[in-house]
Each structure stands twice: as C-alpha cells, then as structure tokens.
mmCIF file of C-alpha atoms in Angstrom:
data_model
loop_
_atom_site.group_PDB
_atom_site.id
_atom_site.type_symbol
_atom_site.label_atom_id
_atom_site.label_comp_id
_atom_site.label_asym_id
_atom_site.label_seq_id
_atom_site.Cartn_x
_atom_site.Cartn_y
_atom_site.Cartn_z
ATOM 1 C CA UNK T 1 0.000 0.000 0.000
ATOM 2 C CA UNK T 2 2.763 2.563 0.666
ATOM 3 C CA UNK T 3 4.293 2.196 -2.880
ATOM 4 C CA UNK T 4 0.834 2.765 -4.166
ATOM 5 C CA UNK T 5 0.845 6.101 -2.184
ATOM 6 C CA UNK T 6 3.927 7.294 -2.820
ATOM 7 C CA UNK T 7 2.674 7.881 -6.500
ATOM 8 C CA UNK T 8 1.051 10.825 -4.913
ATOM 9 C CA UNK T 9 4.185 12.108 -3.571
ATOM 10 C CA UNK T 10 5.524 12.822 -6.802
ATOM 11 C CA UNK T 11 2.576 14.397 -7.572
ATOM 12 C CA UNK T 12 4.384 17.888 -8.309
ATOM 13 C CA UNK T 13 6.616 16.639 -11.269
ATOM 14 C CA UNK T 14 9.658 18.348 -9.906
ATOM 15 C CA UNK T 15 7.489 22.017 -10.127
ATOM 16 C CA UNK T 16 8.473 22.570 -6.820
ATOM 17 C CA UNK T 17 12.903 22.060 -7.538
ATOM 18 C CA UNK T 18 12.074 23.823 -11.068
ATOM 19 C CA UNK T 19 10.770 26.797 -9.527
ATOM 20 C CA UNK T 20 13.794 26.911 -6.984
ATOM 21 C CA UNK T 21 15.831 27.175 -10.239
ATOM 22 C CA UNK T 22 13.787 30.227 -12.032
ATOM 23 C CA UNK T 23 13.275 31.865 -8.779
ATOM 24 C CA UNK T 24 17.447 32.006 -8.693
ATOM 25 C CA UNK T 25 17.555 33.105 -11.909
ATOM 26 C CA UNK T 26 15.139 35.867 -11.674
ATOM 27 C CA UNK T 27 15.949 36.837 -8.524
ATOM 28 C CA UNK T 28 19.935 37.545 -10.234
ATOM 29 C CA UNK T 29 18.021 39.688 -12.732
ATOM 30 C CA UNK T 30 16.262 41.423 -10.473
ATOM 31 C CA UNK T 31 13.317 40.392 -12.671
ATOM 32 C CA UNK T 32 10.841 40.630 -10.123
ATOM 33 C CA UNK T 33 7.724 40.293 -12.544
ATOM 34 C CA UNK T 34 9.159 37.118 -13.371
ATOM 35 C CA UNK T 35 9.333 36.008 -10.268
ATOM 36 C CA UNK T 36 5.475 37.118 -9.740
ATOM 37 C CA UNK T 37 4.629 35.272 -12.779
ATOM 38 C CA UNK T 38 6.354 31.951 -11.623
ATOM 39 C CA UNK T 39 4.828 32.091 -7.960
ATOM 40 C CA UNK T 40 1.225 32.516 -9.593
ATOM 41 C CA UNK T 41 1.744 30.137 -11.997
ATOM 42 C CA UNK T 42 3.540 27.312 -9.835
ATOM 43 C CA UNK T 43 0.458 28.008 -7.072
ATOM 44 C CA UNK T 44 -1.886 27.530 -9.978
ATOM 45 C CA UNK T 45 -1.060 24.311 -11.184
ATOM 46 C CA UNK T 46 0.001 22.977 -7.075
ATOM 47 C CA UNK T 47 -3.708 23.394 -6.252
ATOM 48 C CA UNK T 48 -4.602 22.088 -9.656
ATOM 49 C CA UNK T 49 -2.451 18.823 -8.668
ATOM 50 C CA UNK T 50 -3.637 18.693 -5.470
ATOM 51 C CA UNK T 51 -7.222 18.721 -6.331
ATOM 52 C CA UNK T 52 -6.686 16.177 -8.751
ATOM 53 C CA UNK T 53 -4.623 13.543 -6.193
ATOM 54 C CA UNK T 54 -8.186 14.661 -3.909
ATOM 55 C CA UNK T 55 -10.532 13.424 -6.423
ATOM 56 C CA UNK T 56 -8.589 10.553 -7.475
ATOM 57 C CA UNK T 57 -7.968 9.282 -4.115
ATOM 58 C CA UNK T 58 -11.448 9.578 -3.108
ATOM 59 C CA UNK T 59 -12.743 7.865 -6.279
ATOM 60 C CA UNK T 60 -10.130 5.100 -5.482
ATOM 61 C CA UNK T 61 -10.805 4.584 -2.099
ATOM 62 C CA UNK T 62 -13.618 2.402 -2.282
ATOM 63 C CA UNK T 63 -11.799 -0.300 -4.416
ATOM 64 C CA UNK T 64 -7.612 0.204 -3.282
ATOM 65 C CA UNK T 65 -8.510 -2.928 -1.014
ATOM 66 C CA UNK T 66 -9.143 -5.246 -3.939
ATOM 67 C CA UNK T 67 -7.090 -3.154 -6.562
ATOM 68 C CA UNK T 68 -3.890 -4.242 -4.007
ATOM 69 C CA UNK T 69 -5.245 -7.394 -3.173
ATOM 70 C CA UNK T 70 -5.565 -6.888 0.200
ATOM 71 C CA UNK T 71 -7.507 -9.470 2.550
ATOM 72 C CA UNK T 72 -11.000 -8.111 2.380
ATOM 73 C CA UNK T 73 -11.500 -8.071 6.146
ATOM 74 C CA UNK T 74 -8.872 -5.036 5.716
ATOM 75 C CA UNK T 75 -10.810 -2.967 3.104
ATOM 76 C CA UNK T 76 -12.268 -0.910 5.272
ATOM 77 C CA UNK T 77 -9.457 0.126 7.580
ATOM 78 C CA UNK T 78 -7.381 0.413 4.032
ATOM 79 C CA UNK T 79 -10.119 2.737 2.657
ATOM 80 C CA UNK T 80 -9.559 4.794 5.878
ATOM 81 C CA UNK T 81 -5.623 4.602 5.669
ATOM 82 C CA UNK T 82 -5.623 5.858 1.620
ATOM 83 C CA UNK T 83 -7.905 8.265 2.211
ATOM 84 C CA UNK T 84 -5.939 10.286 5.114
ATOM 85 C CA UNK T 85 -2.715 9.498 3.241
ATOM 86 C CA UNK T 86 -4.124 10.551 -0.225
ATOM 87 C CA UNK T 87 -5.630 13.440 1.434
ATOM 88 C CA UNK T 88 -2.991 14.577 3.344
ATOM 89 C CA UNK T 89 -0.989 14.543 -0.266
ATOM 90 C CA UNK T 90 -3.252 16.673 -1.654
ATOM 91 C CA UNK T 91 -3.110 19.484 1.195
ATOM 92 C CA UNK T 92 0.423 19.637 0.705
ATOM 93 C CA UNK T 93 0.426 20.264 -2.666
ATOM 94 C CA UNK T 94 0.215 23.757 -2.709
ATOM 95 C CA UNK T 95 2.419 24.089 0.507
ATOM 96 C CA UNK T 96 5.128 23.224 -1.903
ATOM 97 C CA UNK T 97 5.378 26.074 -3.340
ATOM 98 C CA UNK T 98 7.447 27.461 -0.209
ATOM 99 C CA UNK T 99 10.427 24.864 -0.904
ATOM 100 C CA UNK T 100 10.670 26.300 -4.068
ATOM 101 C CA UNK T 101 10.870 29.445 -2.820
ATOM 102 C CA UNK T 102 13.109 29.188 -0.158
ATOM 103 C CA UNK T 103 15.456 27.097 -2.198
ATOM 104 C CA UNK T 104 15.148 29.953 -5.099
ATOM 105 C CA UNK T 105 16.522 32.328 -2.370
ATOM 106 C CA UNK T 106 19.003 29.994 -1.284
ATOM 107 C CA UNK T 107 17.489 29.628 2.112
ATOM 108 C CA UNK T 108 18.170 25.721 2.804
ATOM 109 C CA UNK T 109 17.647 26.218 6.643
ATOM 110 C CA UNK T 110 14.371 26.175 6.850
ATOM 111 C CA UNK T 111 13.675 23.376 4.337
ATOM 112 C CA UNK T 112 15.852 21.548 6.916
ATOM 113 C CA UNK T 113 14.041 22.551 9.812
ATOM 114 C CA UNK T 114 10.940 21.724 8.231
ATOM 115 C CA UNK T 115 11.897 18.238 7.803
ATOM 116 C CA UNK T 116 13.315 17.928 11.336
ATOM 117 C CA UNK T 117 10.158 19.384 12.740
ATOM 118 C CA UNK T 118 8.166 16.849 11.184
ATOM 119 C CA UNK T 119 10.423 14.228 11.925
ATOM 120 C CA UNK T 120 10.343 15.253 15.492
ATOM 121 C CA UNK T 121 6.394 15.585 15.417
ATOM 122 C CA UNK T 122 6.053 11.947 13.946
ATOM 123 C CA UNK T 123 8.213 10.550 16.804
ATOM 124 C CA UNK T 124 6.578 12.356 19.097
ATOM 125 C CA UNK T 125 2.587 11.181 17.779
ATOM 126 C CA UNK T 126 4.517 7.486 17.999
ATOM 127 C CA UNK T 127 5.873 7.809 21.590
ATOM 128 C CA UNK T 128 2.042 9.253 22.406
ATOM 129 C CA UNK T 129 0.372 6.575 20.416
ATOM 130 C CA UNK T 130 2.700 4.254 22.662
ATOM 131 C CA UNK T 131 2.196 5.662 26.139
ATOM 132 C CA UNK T 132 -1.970 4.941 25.216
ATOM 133 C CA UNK T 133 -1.528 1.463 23.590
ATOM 134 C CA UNK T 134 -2.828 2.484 20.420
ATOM 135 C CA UNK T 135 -0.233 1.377 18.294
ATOM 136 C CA UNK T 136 -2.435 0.759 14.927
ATOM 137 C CA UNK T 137 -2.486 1.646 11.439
ATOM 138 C CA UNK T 138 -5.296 4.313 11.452
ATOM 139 C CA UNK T 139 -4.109 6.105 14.375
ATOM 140 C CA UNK T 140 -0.450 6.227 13.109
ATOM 141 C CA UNK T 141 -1.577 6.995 9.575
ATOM 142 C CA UNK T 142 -2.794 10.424 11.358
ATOM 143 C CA UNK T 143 -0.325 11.232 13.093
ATOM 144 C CA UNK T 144 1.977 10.785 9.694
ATOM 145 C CA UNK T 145 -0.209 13.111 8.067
ATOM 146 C CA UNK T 146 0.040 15.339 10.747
ATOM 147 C CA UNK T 147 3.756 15.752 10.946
ATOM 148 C CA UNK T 148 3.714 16.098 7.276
ATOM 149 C CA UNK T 149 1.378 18.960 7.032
ATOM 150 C CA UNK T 150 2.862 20.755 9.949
ATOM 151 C CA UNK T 151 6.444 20.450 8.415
ATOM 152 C CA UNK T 152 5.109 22.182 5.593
ATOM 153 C CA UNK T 153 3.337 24.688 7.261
ATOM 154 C CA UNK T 154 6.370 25.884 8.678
ATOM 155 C CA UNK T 155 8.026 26.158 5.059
ATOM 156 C CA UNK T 156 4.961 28.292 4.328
ATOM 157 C CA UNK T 157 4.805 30.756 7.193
ATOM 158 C CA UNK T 158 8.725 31.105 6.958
ATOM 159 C CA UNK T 159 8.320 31.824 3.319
ATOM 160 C CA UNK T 160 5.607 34.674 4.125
ATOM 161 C CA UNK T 161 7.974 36.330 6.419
#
C-alpha cells in the first residue's frame, strides 16, 4: 500500500525544484515580474495537482482494497488509511510552493528545519500513540499526516515572512 501512495508524492513533477531554479535566476536579474509570474503560476497548477490527487484518491478509495489485493476483512481500515494518506498529499500540494521558494533564495535552513520538525512531530505522535496502547495503522496513519502537514506549514509561514 505505501508504494501505491507514494505515487502521490511525486505528484508535483519536480514544479516545486524547477521553480527553486527560475526563482534564482530571476531573482539575479532582479526580474521581479518574473518572479510574480512563476509564484502565480507554480500556485496555480500545485492546487490544480492537489485537487486532482483529492478526487482521485477519493474515487479510489472504495476499491484500493481489492485493486492491491488486500484481505478483504482489511478494506475498510485500508479505505480509511488511503484516504488520510491521499488526502494529506493533496493538502500539501500547494504548501510546496514554499520549498521552491526558499530554495530559489538559497534559504536551505528552513527546508531543513521543516523536515526535522516533522520528523520530530512523527516521533513524538509514535511515543504518544505508545504511552496509550494504540499502536495501529489508522491512528499512526494520522499522526503521519500530521507531521507532514505541519512540516510544511512551517516552510509556508517562513516563506511569508
């Protein structure tokens, strides 16, 4: 199941590296309208691509159990699982936008802080999952999805200071 989600991980095409690239580029020509151009752009088709990993995850979710040929006593809590994972994919879509950004304006700190953060917020929903015995798939699936989104949200507000 988590190869089939990581399609949605990729989900971006490399926008989000691509944009670092221009964003140096325009930013050494002081070409700010450029740079305007590529942020509305690159936010345009991020939403775009996270709407569509939406739509397709929740028009897969009924069948991933039998499309992976999972035990069907598991579709259900597989339904559950694709849909927060697919979800959560789609919500950071357009979060993205701030790597590209911050890598544009060589600003590498807070990409790595973002993925510390939500490596430290993962452990953290683990260790809590732990102390309350509820070591399952569902649970942990949210608390994944919440490190991931958080991480990002950092990226975000650091690239609207």
């Amino acid at each position: 199941m988590i190869q089939s989600i990581n399609f949605f991980s990729m989900s971006d095409i490399g926008i989000s590296n691509s944009l670092g690239r221009f964003v140096a580029r325009s930013r050494g020509s002081n070409d700010n309208k450029t740079m305007s151009k590529l942020y509305s752009t690159t936010m345009a088709f991020l939403i775009l691509s996270g709407f569509l990993i939406a739509l397709l995850t929740i028009l897969l979710s009924p069948w991933i159990g039998g499309i992976l040929g999972i035990d069907r006593i598991y579709h259900k809590e597989t339904k559950i699982i694709f849909l927060i994972t697919g979800l959560t994919f789609a919500l950071q879509s357009p979060l993205k936008l701030s790597v590209g950004v911050l890598t544009g304006h060589q600003l590498y700190g807070p990409h790595g802080v973002g993925k510390i953060l939500g490596s430290l917020l993962n452990l953290a929903g683990v260790l809590i999952l732990f102390s309350m015995n509820m070591i399952e798939l569902i649970p942990l699936a949210i608390a994944n999805a919440v490190s991931i989104l958080a991480a990002q949200l950092v990226l975000a507000w650091w690239h609207g200071r």
